[in-house]
Short mmCIF file of N, CA and C in Angstrom, two decimals:
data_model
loop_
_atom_site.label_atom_id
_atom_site.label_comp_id
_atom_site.label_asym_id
_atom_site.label_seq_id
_atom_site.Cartn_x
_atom_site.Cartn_y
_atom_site.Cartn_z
N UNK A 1 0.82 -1.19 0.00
CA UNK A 1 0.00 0.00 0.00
C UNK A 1 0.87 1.26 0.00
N UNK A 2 2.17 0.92 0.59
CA UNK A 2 3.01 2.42 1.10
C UNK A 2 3.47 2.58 -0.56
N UNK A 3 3.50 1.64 -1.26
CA UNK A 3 4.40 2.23 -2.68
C UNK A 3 2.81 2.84 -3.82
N UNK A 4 1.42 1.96 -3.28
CA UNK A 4 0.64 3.12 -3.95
C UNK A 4 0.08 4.42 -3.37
N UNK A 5 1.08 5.04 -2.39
CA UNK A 5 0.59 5.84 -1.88
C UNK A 5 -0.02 5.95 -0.64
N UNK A 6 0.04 5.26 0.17
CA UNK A 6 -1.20 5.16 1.61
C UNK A 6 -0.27 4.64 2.69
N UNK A 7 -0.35 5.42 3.88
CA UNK A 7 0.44 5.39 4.85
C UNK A 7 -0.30 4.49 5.57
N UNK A 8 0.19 3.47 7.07
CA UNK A 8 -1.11 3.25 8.13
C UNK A 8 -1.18 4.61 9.13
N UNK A 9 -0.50 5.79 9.03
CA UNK A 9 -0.99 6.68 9.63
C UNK A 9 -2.03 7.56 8.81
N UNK A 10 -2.09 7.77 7.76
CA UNK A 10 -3.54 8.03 6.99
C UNK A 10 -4.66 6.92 7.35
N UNK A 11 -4.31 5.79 7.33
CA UNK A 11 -5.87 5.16 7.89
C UNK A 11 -6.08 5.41 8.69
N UNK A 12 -4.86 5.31 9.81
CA UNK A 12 -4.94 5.53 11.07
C UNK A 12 -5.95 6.80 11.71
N UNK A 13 -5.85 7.91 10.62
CA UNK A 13 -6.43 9.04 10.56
C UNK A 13 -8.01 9.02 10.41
N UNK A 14 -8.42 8.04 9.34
CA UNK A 14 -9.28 7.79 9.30
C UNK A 14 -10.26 6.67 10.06
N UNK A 15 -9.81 6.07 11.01
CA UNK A 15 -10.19 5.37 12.11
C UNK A 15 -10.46 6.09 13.17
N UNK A 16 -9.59 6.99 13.20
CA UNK A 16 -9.91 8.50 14.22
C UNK A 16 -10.71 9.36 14.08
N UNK A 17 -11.30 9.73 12.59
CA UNK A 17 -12.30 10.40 12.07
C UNK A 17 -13.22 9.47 12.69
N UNK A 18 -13.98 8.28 12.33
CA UNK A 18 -14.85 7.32 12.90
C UNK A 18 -14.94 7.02 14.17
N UNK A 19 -14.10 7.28 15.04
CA UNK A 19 -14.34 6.54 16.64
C UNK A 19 -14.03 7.64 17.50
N UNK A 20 -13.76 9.23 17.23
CA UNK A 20 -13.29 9.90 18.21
C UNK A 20 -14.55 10.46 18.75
N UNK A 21 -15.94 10.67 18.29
CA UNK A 21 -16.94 11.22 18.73
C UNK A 21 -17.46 10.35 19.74
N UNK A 22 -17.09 8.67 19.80
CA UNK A 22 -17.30 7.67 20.17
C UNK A 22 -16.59 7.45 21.64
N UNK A 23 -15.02 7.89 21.75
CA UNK A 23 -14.30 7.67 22.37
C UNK A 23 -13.26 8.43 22.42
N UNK A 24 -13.04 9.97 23.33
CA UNK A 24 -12.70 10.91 22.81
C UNK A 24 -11.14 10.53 23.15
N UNK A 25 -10.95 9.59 24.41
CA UNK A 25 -9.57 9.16 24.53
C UNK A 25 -8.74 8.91 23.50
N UNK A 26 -9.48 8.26 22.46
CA UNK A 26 -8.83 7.72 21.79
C UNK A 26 -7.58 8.17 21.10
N UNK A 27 -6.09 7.80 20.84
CA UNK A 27 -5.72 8.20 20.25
C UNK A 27 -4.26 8.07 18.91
N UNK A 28 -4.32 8.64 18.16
CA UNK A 28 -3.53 7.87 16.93
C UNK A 28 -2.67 6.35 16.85
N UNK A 29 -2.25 6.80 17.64
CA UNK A 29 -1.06 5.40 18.03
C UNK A 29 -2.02 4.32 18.53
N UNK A 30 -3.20 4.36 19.14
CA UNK A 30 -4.03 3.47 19.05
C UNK A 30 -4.87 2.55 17.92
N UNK A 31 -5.43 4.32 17.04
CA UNK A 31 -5.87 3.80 15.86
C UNK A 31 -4.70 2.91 15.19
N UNK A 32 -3.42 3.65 14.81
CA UNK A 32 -2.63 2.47 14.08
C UNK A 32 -2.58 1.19 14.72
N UNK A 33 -2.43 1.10 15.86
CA UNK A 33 -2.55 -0.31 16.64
C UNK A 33 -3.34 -1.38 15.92
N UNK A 34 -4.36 -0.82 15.90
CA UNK A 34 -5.68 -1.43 15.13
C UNK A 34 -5.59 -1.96 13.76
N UNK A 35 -5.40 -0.56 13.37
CA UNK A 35 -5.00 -0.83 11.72
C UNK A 35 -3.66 -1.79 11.71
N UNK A 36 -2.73 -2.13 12.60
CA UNK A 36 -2.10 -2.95 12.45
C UNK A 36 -2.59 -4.33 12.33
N UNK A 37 -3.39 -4.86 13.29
CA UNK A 37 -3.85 -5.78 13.78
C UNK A 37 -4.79 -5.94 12.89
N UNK A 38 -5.26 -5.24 11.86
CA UNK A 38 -6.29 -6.01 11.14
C UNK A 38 -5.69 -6.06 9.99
N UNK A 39 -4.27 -5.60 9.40
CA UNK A 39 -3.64 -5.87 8.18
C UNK A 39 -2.93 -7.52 8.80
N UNK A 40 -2.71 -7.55 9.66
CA UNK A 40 -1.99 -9.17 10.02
C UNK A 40 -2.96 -9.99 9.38
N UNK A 41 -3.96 -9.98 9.37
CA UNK A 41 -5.04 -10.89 9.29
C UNK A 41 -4.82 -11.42 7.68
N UNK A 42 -4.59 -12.52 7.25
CA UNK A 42 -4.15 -13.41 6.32
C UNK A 42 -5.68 -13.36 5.23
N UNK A 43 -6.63 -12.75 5.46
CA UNK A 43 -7.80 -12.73 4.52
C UNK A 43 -7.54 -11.43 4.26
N UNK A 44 -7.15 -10.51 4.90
CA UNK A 44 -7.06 -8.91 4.71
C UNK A 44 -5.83 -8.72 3.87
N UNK A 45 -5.11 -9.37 4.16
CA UNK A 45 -3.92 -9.06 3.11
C UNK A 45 -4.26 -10.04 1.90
N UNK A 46 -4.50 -11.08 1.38
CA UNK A 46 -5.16 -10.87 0.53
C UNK A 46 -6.04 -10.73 -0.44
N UNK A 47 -6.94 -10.26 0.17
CA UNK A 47 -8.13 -8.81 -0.63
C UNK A 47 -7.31 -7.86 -0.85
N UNK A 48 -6.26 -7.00 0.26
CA UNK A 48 -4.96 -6.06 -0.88
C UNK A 48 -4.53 -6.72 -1.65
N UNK A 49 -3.17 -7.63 -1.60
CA UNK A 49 -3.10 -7.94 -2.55
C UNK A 49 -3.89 -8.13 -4.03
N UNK A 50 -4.85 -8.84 -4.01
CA UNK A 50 -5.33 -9.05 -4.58
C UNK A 50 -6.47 -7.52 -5.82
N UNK A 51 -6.90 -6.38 -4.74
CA UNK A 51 -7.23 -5.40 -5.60
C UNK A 51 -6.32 -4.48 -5.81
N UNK A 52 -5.20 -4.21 -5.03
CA UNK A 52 -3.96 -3.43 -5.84
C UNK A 52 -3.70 -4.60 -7.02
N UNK A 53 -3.34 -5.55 -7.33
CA UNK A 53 -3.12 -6.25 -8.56
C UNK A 53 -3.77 -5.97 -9.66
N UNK A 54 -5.24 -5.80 -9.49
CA UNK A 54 -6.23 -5.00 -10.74
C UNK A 54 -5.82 -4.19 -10.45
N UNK A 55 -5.63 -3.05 -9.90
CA UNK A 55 -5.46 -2.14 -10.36
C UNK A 55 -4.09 -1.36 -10.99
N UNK A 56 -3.21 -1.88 -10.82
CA UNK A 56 -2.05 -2.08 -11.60
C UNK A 56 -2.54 -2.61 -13.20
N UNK A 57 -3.01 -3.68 -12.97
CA UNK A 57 -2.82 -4.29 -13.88
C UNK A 57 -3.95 -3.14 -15.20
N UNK A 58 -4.95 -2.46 -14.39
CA UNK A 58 -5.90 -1.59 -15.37
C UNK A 58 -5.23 -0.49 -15.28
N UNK A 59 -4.08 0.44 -14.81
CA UNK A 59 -2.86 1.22 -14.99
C UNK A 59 -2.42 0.74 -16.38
N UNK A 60 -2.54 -0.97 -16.46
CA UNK A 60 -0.58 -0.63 -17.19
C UNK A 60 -1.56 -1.18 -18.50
N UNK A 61 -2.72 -1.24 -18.91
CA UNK A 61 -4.15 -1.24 -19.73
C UNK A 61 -3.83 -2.94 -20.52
N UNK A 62 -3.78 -4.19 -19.40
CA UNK A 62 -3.54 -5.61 -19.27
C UNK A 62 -4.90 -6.05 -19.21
N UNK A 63 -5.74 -5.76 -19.06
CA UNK A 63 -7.05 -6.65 -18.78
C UNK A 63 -8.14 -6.43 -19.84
N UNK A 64 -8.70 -7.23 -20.26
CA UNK A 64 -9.23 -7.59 -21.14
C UNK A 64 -10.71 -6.69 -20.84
N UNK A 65 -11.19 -6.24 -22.07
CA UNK A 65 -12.35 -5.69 -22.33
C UNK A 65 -13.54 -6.19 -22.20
N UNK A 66 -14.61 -5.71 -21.53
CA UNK A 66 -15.18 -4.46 -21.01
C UNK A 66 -14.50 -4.59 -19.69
N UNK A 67 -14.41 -5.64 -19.10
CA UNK A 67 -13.21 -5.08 -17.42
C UNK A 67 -12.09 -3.89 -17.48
N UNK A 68 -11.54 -3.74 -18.49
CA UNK A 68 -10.31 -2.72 -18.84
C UNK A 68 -11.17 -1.80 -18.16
N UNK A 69 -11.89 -1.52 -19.24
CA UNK A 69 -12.56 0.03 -18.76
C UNK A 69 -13.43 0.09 -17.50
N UNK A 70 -14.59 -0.80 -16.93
CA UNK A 70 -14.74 -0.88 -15.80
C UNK A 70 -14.28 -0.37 -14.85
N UNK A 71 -12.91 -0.91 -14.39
CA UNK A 71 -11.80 -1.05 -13.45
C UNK A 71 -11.04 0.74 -13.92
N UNK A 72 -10.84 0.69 -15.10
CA UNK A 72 -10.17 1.94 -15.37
C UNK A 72 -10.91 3.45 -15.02
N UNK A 73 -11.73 3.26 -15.30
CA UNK A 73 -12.90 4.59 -15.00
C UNK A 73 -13.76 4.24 -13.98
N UNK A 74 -13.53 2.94 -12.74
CA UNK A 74 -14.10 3.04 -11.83
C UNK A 74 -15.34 3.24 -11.94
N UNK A 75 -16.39 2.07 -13.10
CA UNK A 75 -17.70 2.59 -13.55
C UNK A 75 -18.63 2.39 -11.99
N UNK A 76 -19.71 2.98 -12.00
CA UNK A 76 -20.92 3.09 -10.53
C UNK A 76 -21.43 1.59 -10.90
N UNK A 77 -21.88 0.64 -11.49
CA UNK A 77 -22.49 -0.55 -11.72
C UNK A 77 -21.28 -1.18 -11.50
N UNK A 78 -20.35 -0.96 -11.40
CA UNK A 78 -19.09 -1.92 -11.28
C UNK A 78 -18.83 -2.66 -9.85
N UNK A 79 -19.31 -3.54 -8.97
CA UNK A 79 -19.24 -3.22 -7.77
C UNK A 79 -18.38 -4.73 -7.20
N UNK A 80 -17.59 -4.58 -7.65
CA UNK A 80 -16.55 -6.11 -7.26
C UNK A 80 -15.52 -5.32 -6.35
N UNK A 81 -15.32 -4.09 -6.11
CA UNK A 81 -14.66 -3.50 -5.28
C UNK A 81 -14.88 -3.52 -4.23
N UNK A 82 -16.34 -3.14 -4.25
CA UNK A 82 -16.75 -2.94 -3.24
C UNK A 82 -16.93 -4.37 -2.07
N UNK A 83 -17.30 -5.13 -2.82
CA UNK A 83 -17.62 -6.80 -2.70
C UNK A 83 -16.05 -7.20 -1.93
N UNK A 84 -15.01 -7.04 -2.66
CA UNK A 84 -14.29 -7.23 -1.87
C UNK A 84 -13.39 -6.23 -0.65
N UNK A 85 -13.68 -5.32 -0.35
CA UNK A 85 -13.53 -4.56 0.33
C UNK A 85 -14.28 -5.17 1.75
N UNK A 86 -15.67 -5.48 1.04
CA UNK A 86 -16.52 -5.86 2.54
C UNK A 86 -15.95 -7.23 2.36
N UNK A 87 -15.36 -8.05 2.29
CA UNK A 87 -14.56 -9.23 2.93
C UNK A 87 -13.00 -8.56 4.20
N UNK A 88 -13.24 -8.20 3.90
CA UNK A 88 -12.35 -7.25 5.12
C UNK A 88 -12.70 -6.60 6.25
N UNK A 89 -14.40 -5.78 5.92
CA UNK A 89 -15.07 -5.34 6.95
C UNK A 89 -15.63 -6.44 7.70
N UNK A 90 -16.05 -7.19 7.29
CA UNK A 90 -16.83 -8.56 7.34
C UNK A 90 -16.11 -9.46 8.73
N UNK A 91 -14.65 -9.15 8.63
CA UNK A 91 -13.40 -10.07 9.92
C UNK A 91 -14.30 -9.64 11.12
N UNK A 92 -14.13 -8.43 11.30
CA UNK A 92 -14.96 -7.55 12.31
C UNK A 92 -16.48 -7.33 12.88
N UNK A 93 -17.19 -8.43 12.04
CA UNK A 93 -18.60 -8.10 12.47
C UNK A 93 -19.36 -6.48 11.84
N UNK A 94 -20.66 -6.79 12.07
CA UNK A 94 -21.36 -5.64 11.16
C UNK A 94 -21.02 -4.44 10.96
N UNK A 95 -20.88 -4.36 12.57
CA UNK A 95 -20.61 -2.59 12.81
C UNK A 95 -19.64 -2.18 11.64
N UNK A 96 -19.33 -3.02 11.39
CA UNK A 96 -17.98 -2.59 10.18
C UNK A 96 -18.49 -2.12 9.11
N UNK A 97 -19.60 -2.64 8.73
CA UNK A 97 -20.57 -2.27 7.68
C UNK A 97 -20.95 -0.85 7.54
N UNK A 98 -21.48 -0.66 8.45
CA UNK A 98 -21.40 1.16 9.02
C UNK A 98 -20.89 1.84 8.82
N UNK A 99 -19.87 1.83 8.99
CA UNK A 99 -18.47 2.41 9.06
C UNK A 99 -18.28 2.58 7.95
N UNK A 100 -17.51 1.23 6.92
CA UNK A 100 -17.74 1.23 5.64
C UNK A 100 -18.33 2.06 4.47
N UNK A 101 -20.10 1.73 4.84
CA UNK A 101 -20.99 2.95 4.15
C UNK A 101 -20.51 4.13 4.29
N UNK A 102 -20.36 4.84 5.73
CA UNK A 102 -20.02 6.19 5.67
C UNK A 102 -19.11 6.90 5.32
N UNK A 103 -17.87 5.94 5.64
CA UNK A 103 -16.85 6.17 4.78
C UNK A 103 -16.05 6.15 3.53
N UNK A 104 -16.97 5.37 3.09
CA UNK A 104 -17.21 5.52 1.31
C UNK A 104 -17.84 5.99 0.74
N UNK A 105 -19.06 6.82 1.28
CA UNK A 105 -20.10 7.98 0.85
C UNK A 105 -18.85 9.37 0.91
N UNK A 106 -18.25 9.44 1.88
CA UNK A 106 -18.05 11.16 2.37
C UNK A 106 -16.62 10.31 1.70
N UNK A 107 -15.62 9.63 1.72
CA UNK A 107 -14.09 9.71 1.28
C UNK A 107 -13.43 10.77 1.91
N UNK A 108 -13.44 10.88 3.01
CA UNK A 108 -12.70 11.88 3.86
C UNK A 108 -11.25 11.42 3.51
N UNK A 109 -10.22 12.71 3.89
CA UNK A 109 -8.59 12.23 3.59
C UNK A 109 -8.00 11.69 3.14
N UNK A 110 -7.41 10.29 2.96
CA UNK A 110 -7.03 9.74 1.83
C UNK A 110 -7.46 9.12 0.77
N UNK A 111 -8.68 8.93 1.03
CA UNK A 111 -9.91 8.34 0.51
C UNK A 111 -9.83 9.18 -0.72
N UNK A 112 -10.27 10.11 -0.36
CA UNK A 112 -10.33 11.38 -1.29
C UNK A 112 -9.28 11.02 -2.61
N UNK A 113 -8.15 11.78 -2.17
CA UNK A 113 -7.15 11.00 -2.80
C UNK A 113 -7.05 10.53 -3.54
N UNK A 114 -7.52 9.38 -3.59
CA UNK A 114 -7.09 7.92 -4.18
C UNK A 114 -8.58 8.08 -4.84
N UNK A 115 -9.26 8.75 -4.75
CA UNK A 115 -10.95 8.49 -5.60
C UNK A 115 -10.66 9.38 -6.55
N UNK A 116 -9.84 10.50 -6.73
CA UNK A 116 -9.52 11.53 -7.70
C UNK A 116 -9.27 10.87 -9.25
N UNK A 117 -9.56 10.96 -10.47
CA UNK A 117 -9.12 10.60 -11.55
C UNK A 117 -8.11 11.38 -12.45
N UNK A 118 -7.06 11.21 -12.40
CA UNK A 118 -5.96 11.82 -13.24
C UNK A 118 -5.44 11.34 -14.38
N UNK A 119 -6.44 9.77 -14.52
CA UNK A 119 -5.72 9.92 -15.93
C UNK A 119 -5.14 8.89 -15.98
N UNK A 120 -4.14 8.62 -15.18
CA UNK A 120 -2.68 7.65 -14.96
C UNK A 120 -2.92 6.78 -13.56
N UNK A 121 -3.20 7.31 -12.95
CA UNK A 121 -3.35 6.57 -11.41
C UNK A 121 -4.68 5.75 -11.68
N UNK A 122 -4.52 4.19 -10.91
CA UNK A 122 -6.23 3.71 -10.73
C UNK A 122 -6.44 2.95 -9.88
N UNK A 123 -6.97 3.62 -8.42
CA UNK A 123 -7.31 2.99 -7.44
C UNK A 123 -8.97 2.62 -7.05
N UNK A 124 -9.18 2.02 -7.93
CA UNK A 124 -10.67 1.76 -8.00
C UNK A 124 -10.91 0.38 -6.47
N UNK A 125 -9.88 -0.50 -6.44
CA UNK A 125 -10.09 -1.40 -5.66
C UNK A 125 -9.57 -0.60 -4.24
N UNK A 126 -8.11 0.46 -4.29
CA UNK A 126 -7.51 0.51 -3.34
C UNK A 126 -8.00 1.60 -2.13
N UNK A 127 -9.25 2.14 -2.99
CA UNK A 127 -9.56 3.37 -2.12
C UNK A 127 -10.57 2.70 -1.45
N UNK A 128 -11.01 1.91 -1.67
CA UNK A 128 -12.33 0.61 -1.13
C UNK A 128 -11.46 0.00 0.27
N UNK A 129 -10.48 -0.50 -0.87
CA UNK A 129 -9.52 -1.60 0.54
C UNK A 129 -9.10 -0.39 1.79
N UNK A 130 -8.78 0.44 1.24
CA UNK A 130 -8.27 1.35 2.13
C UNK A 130 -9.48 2.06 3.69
N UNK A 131 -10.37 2.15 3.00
CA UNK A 131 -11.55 2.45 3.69
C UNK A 131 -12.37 1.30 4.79
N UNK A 132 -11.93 0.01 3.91
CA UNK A 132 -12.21 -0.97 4.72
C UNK A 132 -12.13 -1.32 5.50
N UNK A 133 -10.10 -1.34 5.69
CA UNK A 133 -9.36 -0.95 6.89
C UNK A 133 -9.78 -0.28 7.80
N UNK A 134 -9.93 0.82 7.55
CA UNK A 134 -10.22 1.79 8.49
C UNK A 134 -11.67 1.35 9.25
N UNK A 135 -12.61 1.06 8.66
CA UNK A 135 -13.63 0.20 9.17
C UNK A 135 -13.47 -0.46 9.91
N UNK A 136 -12.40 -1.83 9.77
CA UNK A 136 -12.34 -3.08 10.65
C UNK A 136 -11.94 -2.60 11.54
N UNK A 137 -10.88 -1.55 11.55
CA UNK A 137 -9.88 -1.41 12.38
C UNK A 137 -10.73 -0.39 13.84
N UNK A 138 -11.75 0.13 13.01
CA UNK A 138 -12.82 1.09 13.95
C UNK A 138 -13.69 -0.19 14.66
N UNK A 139 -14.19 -1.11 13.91
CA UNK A 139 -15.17 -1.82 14.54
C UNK A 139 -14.50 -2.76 15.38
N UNK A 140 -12.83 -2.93 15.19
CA UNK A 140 -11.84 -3.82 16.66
C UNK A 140 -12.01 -3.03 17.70
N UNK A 141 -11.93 -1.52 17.35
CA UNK A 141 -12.03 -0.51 18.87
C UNK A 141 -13.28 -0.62 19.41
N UNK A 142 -14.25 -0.70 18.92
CA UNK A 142 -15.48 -0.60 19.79
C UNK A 142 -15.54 -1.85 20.13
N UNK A 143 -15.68 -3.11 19.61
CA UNK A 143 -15.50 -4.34 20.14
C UNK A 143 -14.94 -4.61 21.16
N UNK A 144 -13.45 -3.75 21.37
CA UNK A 144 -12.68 -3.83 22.35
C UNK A 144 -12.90 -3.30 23.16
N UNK A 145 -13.60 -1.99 23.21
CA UNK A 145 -13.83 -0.97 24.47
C UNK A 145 -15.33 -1.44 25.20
N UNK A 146 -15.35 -2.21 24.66
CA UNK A 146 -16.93 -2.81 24.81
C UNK A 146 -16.25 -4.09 26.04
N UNK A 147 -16.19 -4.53 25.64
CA UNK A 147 -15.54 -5.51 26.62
C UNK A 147 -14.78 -5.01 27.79
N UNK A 148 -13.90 -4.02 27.45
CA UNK A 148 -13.44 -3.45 28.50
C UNK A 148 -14.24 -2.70 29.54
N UNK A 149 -15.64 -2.07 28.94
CA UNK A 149 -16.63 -1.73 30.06
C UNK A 149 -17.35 -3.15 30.76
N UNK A 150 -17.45 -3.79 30.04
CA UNK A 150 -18.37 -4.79 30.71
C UNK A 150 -17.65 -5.69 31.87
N UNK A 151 -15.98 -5.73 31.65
CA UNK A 151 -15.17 -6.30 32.48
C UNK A 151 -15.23 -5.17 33.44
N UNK A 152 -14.92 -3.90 33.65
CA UNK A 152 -14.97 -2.99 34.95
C UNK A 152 -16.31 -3.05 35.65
N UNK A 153 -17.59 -3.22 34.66
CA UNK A 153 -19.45 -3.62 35.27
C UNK A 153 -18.74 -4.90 36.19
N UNK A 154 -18.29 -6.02 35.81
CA UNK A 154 -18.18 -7.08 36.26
C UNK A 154 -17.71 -7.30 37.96
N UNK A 155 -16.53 -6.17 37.50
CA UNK A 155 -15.14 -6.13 38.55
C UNK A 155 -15.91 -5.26 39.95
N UNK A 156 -16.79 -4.39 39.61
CA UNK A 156 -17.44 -3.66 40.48
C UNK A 156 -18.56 -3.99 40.71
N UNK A 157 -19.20 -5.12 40.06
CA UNK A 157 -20.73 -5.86 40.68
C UNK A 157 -20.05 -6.71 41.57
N UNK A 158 -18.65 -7.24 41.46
CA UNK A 158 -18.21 -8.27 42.36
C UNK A 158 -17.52 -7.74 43.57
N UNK A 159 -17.12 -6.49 43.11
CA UNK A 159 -16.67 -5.94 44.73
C UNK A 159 -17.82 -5.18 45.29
N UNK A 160 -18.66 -4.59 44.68
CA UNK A 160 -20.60 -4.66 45.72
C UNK A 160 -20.63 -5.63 46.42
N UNK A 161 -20.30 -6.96 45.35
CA UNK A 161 -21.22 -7.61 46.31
C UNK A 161 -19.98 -8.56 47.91
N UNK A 162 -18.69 -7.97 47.74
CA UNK A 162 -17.84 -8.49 48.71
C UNK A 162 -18.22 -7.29 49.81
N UNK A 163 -18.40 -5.98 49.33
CA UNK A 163 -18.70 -5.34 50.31
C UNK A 163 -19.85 -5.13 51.44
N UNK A 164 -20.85 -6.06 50.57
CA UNK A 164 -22.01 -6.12 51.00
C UNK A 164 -21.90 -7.29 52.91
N UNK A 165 -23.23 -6.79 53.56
CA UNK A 165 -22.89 -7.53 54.57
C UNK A 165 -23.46 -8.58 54.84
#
C-alpha cells in the first residue's frame, strides 16, 4: 500500500475520524494499533493484494475488455470493489458495515485522494480496501472498548457484592 501511496498513519487518521466522537480518549497510536492488527489478518492481506493487482494491472491497460474500462474509470455498476472490500469489513462483524458505508459515501482524507481521476493513477479497488481498513480497524475498537466496560461492570458488581454484609 506504502508504494501506492497510503500510509497506516492516513488510515490511522481515518479510524480517528470514525471513533473519536465515540471515544474521545482515543488516540492515533491506538488507531494504528488497530490498523495494524487487522492488516496481520491473512484474509485482509489478501483482498490487498489481490485489488492493488487490478489495479495495476488496469494502470498498465492488461485486462481484457469491457473489465479494462470498468476497473479503469471506476464505472458506478461496477461493484466487485466494493464486494471485496466488505470481505475485510466482514473479519470484524457488522458494525464494520457502518463504518464502511459512511466512509465511502463522504471519502474523507485519503480516501479522497485515491478516488480523484488523473488519468494515470487507478485505485478503483484501493480506495475501497483502504476504507475498509479503516472500518475493521474502527469496529476492533469498539469491540474492544466494549468488553473493556463490561469487564470494569463485572469487577465492580463483584466488589458490591464483597462489600455487601
Amino acid at each position: 500500500m506504502a508504494k501506492r501511496g497510503v500510509t497506516k498513519g492516513q488510515i490511522g487518521q481515518l479510524v480517528m475520524l470514525l471513533q473519536k466522537d465515540f471515544f474521545p480518549e482515543l488516540t492515533l497510536d491506538e488507531c494504528i494499533a488497530n490498523v495494524d492488527s487487522v492488516l496481520s489478518k491473512r484474509e485482509v492481506q489478501n483482498a490487498v493484494l489481490t485489488g492493488i493487482q487490478l489495479d495495476i494491472l488496469a494502470e498498465e491497460k492488461k485486462l481484457l475488455p469491457p473489465l479494462q474500462n470498468m476497473i479503469a474509470f471506476d464505472e458506478g455498476l461496477y461493484g466487485c470493489d466494493e464486494v471485496l472490500a466488505l470481505s475485510i469489513v466482514n473479519v470484524y462483524g457488522s458494525i464494520g458495515f457502518t463504518n464502511f458505508g459512511y466512509i465511502d459515501k463522504f471519502k474523507p482524507g485519503v480516501l479522497k485522494k485515491l478516488n480523484e481521476k488523473n488519468g494515470k493513477d487507478v485505485h478503483t479497488f484501493l480506495d475501497d480496501i483502504v476504507g475498509a481498513i479503516a472500518a475493521a480497524a474502527s469496529s476492533r475498537i469498539a469491540h474492544r472498548k466494549q468488553a473493556e466496560r463490561e469487564a470494569q461492570e463485572e469487577a465492580l458488581a463483584a466488589q458490591t457484592k464483597q462489600d455487601a454484609p
